[in-house]
JSON list of C-alpha atoms in Angstrom, two decimals:
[
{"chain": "A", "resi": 1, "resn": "UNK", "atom": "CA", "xyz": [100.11, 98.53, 164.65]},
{"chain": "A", "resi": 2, "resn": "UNK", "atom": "CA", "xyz": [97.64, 96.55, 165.85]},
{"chain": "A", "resi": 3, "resn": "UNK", "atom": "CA", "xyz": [95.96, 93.08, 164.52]},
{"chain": "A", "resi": 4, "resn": "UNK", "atom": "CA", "xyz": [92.52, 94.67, 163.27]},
{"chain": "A", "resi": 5, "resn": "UNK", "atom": "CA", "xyz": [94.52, 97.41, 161.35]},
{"chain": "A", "resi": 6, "resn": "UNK", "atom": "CA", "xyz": [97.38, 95.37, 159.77]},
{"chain": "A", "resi": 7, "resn": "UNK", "atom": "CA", "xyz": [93.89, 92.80, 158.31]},
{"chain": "A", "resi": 8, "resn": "UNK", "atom": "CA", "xyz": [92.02, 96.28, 157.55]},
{"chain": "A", "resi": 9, "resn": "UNK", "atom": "CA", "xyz": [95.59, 97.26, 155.12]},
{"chain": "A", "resi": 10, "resn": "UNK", "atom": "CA", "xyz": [95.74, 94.41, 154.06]},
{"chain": "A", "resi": 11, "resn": "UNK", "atom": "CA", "xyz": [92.27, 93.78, 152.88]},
{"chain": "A", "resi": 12, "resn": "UNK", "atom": "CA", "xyz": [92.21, 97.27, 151.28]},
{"chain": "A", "resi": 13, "resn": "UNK", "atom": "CA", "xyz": [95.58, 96.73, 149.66]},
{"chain": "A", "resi": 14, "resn": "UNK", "atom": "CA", "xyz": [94.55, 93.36, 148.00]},
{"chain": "A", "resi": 15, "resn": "UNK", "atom": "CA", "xyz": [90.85, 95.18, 146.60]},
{"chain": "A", "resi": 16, "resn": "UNK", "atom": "CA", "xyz": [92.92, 98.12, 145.09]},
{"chain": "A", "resi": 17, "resn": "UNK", "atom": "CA", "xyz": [95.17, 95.60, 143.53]},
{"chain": "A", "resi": 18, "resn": "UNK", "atom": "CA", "xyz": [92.35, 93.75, 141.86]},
{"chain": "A", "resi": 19, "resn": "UNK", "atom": "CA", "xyz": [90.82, 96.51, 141.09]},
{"chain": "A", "resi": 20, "resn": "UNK", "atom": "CA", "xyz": [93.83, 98.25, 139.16]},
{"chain": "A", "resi": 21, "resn": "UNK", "atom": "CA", "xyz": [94.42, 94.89, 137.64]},
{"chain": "A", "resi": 22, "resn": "UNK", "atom": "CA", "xyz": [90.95, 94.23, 136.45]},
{"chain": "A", "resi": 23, "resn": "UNK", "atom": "CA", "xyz": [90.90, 97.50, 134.76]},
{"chain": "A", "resi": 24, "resn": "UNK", "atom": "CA", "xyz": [90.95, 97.90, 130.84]},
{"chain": "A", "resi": 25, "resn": "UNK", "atom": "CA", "xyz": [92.40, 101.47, 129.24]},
{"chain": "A", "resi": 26, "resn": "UNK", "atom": "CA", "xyz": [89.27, 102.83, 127.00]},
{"chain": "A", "resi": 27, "resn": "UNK", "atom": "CA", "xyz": [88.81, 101.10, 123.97]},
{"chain": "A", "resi": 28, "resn": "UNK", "atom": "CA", "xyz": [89.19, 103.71, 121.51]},
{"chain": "A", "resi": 29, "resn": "UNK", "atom": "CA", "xyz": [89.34, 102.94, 117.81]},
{"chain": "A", "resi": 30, "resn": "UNK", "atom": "CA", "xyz": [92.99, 104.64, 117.34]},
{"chain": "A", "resi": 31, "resn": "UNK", "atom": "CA", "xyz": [93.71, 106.73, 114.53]},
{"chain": "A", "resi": 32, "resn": "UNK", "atom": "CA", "xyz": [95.44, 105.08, 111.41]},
{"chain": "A", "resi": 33, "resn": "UNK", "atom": "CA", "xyz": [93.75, 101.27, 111.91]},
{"chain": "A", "resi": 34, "resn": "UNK", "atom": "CA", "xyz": [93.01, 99.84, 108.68]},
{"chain": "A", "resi": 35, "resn": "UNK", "atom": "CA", "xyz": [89.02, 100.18, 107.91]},
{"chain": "A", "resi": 36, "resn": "UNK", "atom": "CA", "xyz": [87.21, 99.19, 105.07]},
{"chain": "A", "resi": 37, "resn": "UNK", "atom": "CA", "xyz": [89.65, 100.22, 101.59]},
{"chain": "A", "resi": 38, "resn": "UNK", "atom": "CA", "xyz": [88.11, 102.35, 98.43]},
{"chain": "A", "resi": 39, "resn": "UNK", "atom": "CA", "xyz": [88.51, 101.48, 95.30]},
{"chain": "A", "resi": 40, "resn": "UNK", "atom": "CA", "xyz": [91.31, 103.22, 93.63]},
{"chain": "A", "resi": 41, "resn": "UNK", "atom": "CA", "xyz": [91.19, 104.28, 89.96]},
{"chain": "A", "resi": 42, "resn": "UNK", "atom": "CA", "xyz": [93.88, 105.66, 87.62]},
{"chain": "A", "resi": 43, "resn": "UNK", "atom": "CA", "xyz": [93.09, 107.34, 84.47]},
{"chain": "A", "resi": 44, "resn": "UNK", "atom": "CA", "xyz": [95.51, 106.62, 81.37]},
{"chain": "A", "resi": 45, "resn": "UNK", "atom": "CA", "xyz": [95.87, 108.17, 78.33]},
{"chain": "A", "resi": 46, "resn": "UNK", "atom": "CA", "xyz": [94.46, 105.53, 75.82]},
{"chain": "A", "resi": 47, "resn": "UNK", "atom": "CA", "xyz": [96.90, 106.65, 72.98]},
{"chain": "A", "resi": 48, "resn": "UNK", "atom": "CA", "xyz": [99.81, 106.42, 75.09]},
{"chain": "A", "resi": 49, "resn": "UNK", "atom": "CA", "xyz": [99.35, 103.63, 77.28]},
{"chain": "A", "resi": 50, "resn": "UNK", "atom": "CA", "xyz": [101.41, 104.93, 79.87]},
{"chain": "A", "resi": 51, "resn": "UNK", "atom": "CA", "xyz": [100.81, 108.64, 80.58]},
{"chain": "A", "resi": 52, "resn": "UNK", "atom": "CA", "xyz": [98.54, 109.76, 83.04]},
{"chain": "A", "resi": 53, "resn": "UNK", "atom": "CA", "xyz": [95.58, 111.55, 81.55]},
{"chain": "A", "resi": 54, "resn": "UNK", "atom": "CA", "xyz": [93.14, 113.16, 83.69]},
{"chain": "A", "resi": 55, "resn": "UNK", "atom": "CA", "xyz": [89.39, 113.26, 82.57]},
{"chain": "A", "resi": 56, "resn": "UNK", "atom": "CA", "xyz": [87.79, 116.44, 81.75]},
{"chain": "A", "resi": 57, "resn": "UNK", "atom": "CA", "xyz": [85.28, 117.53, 84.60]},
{"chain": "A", "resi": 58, "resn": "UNK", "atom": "CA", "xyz": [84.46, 114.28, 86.02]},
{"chain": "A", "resi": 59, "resn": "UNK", "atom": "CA", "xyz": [81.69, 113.18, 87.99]},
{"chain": "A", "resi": 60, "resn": "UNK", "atom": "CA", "xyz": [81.01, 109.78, 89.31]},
{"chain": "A", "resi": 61, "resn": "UNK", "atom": "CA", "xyz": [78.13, 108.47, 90.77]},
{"chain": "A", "resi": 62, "resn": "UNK", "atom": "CA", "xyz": [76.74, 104.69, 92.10]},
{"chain": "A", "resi": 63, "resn": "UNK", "atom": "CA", "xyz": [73.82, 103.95, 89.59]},
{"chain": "A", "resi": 64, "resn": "UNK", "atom": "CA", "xyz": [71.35, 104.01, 92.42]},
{"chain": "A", "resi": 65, "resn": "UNK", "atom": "CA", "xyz": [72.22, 107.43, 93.96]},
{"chain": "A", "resi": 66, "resn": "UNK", "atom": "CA", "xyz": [70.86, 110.66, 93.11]},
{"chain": "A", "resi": 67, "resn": "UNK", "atom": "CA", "xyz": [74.13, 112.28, 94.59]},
{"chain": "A", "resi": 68, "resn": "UNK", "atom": "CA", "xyz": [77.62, 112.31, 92.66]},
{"chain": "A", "resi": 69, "resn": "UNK", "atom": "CA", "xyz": [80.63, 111.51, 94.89]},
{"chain": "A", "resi": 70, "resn": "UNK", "atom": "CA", "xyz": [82.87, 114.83, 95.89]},
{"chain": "A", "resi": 71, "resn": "UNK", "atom": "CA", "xyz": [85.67, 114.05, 94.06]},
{"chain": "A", "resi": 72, "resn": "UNK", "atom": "CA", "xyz": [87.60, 117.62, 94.22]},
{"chain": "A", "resi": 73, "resn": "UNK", "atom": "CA", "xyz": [90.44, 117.69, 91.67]},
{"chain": "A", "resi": 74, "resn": "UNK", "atom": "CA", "xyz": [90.97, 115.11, 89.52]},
{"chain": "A", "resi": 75, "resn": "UNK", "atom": "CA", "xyz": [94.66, 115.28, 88.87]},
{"chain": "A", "resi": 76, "resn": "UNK", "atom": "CA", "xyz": [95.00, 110.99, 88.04]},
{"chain": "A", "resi": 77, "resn": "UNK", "atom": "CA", "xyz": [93.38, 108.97, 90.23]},
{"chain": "A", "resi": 78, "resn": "UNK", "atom": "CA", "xyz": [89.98, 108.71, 92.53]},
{"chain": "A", "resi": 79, "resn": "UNK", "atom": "CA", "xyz": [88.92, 106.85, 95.11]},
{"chain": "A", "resi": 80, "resn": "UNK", "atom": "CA", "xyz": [85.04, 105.83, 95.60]},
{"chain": "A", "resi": 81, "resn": "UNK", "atom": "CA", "xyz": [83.55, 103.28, 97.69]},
{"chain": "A", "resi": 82, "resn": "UNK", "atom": "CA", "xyz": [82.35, 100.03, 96.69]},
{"chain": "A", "resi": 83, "resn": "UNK", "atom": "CA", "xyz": [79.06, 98.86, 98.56]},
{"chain": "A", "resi": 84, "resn": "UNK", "atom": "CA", "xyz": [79.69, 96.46, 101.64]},
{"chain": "A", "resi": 85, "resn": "UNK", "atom": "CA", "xyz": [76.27, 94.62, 101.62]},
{"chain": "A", "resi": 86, "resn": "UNK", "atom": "CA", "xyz": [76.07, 93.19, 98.32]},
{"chain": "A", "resi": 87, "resn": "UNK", "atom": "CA", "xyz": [78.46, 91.77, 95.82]},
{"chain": "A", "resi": 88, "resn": "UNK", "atom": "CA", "xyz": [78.39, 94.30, 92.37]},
{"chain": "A", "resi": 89, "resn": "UNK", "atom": "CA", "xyz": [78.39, 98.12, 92.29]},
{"chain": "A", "resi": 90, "resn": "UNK", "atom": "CA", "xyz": [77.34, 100.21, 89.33]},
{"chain": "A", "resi": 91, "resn": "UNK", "atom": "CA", "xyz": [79.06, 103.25, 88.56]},
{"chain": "A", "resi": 92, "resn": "UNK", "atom": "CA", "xyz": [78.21, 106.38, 85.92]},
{"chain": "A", "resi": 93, "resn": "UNK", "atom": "CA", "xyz": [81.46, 108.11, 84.68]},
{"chain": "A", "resi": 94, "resn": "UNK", "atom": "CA", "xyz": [80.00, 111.53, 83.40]},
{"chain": "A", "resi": 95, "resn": "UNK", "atom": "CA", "xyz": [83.07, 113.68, 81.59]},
{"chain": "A", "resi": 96, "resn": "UNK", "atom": "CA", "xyz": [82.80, 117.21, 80.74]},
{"chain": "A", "resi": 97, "resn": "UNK", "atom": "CA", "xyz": [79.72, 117.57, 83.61]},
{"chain": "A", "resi": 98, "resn": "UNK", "atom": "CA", "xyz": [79.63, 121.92, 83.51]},
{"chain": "A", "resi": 99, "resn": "UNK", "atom": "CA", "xyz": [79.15, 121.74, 79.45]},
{"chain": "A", "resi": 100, "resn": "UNK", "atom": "CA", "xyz": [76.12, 123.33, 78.35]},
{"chain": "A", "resi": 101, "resn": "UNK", "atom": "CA", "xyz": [73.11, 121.09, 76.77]},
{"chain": "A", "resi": 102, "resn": "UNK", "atom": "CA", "xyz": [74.09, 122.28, 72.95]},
{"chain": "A", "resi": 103, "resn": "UNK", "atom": "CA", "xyz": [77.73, 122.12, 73.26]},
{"chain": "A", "resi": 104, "resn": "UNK", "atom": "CA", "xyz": [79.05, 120.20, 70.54]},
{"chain": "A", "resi": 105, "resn": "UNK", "atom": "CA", "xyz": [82.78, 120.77, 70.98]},
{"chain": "A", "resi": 106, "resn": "UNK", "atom": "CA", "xyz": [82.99, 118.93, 74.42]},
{"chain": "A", "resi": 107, "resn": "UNK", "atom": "CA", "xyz": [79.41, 117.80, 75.12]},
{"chain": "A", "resi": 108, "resn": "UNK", "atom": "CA", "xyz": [78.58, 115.72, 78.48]},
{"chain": "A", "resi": 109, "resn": "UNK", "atom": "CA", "xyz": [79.24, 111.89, 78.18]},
{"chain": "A", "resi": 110, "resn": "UNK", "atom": "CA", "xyz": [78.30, 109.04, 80.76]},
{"chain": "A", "resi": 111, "resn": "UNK", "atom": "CA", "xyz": [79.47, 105.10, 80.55]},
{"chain": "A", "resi": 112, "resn": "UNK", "atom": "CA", "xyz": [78.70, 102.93, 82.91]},
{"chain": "A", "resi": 113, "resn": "UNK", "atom": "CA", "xyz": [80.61, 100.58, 85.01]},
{"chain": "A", "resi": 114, "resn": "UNK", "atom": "CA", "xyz": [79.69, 97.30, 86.71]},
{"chain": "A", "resi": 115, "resn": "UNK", "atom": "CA", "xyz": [81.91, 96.42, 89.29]},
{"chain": "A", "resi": 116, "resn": "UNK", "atom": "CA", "xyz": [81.22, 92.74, 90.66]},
{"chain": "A", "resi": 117, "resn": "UNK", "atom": "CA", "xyz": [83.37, 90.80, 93.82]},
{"chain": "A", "resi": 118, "resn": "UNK", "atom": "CA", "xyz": [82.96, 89.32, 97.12]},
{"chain": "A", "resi": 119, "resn": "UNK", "atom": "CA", "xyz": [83.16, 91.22, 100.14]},
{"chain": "A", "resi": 120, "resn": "UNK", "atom": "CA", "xyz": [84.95, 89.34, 103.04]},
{"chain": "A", "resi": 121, "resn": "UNK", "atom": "CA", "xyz": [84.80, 90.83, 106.83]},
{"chain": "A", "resi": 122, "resn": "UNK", "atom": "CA", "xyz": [87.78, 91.19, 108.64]},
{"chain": "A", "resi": 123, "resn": "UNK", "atom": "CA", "xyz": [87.65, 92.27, 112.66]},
{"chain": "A", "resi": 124, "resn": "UNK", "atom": "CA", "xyz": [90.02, 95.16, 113.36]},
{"chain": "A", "resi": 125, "resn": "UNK", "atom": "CA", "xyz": [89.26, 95.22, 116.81]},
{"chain": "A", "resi": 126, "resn": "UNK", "atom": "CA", "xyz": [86.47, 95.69, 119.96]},
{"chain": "A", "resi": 127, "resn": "UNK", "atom": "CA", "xyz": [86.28, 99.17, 119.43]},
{"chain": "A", "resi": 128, "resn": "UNK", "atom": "CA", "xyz": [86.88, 99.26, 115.39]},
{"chain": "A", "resi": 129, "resn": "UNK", "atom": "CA", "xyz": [84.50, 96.42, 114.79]},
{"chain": "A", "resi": 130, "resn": "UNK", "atom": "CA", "xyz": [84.87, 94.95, 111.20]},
{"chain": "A", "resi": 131, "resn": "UNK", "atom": "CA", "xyz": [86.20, 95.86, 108.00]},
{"chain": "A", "resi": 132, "resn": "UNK", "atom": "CA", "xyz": [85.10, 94.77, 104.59]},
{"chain": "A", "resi": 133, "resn": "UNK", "atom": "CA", "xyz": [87.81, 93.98, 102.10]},
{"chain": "A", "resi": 134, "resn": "UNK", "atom": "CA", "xyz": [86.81, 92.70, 98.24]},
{"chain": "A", "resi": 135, "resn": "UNK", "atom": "CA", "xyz": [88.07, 89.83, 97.04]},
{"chain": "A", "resi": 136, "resn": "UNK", "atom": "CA", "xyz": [88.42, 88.27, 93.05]},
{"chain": "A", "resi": 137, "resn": "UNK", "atom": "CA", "xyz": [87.27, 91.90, 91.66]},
{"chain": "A", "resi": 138, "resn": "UNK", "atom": "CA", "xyz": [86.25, 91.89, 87.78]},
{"chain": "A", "resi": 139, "resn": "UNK", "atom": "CA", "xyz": [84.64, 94.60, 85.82]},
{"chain": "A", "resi": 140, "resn": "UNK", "atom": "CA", "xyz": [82.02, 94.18, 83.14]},
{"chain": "A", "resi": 141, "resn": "UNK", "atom": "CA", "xyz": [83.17, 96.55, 79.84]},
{"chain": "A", "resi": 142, "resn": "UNK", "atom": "CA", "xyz": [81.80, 100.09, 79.93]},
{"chain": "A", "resi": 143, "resn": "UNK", "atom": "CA", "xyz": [78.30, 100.64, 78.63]},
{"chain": "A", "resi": 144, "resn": "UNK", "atom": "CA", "xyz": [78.11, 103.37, 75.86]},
{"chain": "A", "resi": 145, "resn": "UNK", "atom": "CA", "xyz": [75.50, 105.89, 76.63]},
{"chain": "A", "resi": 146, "resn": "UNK", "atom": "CA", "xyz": [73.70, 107.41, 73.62]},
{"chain": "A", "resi": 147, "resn": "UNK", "atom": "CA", "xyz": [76.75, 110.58, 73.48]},
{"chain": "A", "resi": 148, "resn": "UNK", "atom": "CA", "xyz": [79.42, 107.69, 72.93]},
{"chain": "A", "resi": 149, "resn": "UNK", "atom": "CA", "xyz": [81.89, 105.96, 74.94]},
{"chain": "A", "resi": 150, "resn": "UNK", "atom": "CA", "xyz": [85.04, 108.00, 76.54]},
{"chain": "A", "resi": 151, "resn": "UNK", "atom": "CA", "xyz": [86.15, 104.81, 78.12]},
{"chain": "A", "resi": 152, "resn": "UNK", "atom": "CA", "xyz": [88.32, 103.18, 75.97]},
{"chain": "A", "resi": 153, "resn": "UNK", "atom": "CA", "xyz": [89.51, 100.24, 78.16]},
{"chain": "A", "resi": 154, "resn": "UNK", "atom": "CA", "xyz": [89.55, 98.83, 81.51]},
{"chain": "A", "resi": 155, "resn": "UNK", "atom": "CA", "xyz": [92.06, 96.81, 83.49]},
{"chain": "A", "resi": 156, "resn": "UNK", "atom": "CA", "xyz": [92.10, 95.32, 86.78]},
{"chain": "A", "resi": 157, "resn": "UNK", "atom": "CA", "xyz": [95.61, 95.83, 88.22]},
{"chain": "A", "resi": 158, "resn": "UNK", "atom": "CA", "xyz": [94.95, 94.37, 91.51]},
{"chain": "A", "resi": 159, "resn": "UNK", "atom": "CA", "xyz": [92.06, 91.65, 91.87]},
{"chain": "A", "resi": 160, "resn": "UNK", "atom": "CA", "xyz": [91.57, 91.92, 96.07]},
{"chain": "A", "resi": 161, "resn": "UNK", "atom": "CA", "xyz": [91.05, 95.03, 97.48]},
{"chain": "A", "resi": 162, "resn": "UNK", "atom": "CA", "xyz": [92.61, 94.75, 101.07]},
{"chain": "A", "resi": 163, "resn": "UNK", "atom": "CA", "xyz": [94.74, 98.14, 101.12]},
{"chain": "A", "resi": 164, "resn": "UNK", "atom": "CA", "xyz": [94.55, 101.88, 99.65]},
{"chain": "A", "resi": 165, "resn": "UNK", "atom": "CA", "xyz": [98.05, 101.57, 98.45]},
{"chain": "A", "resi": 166, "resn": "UNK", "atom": "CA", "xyz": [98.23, 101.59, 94.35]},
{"chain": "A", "resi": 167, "resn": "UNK", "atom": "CA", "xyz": [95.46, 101.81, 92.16]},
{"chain": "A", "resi": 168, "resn": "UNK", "atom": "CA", "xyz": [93.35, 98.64, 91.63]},
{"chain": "A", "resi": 169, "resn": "UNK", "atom": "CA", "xyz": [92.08, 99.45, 88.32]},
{"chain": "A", "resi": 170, "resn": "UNK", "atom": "CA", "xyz": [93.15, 101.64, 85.03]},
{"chain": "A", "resi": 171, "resn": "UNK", "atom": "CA", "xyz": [90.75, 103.17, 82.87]},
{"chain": "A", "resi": 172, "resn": "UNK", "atom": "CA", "xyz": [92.33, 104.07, 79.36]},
{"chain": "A", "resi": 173, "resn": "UNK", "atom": "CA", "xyz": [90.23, 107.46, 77.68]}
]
């Protein structure tokens, strides 16, 4: 092999080595990173104090939407999102939502929530970007509406919310 052919390998074996070295895989945001938890809530049966109690037909909504969250099924537990740009969420808890305007038996009833903490960013990654997790959560009692109060009690069962794990708070109806 000749001079000017052993320098012409050899420069185009050191430029596809840099190249292949220089290169990155795609930066994908892969399935199952953490992102930004919701807030978990478990409905107790007030009387009991331990047995899970689903509410009748319930609908929750942030104070400032027109839109109620899709909740499907409540069986014991939801998960909603808190808001990432400011530090307190409002939230209406509407029971018994399909019950006609003059039921009596089961009527419609809304309390509202106040959900205050302080949302911390966390970077996942290049291609996840940041996540929001809440720190030092605390929950201003339920206000009664004018049909009464179905929320009987509130507690916080885990003040940061880093993780969708266990349920962060109880609500006792």
């Amino acid at each position: 092999m000749s001079l000017g052919k052993r320098v012409s390998y050899i420069l185009v074996s050191i430029l596809v080595l840099s190249l292949t070295i220089n290169c990155e895989r795609d930066d994908i945001c892969a399935e199952g990173t953490p992102t930004t938890p919701l807030l978990i809530i478990k409905f107790i049966d007030f009387e009991n104090g331990t047995e899970i109690k689903a509410p009748a037909d319930l609908q929750v909504k942030a104070s400032d939407l027109e839109t109620a969250y899709s909740l499907g099924t409540v069986r014991d537990s939801i998960l909603i999102p808190l808001k990432t740009n400011t530090t307190v969420t409002d939230f209406e808890f509407t029971i018994n939502t399909s019950a006609a305007p003059e039921e009596t038996t089961n009527p419609k009833n809304t309390d509202v929530i106040s959900i205050q903490y302080t949302p911390v960013e966390e970077y996942v990654s290049s291609a996840c970007g940041f996540k929001v997790n809440y720190e030092g959560i605390t929950i201003s009692p339920a206000e009664v509406g004018d049909d009464g109060g179905w929320i009987k009690n509130i507690t916080i069962q885990r003040q940061n919310i880093t993780d969708e794990s266990n349920a962060h708070v109880f609500i006792f109806h």
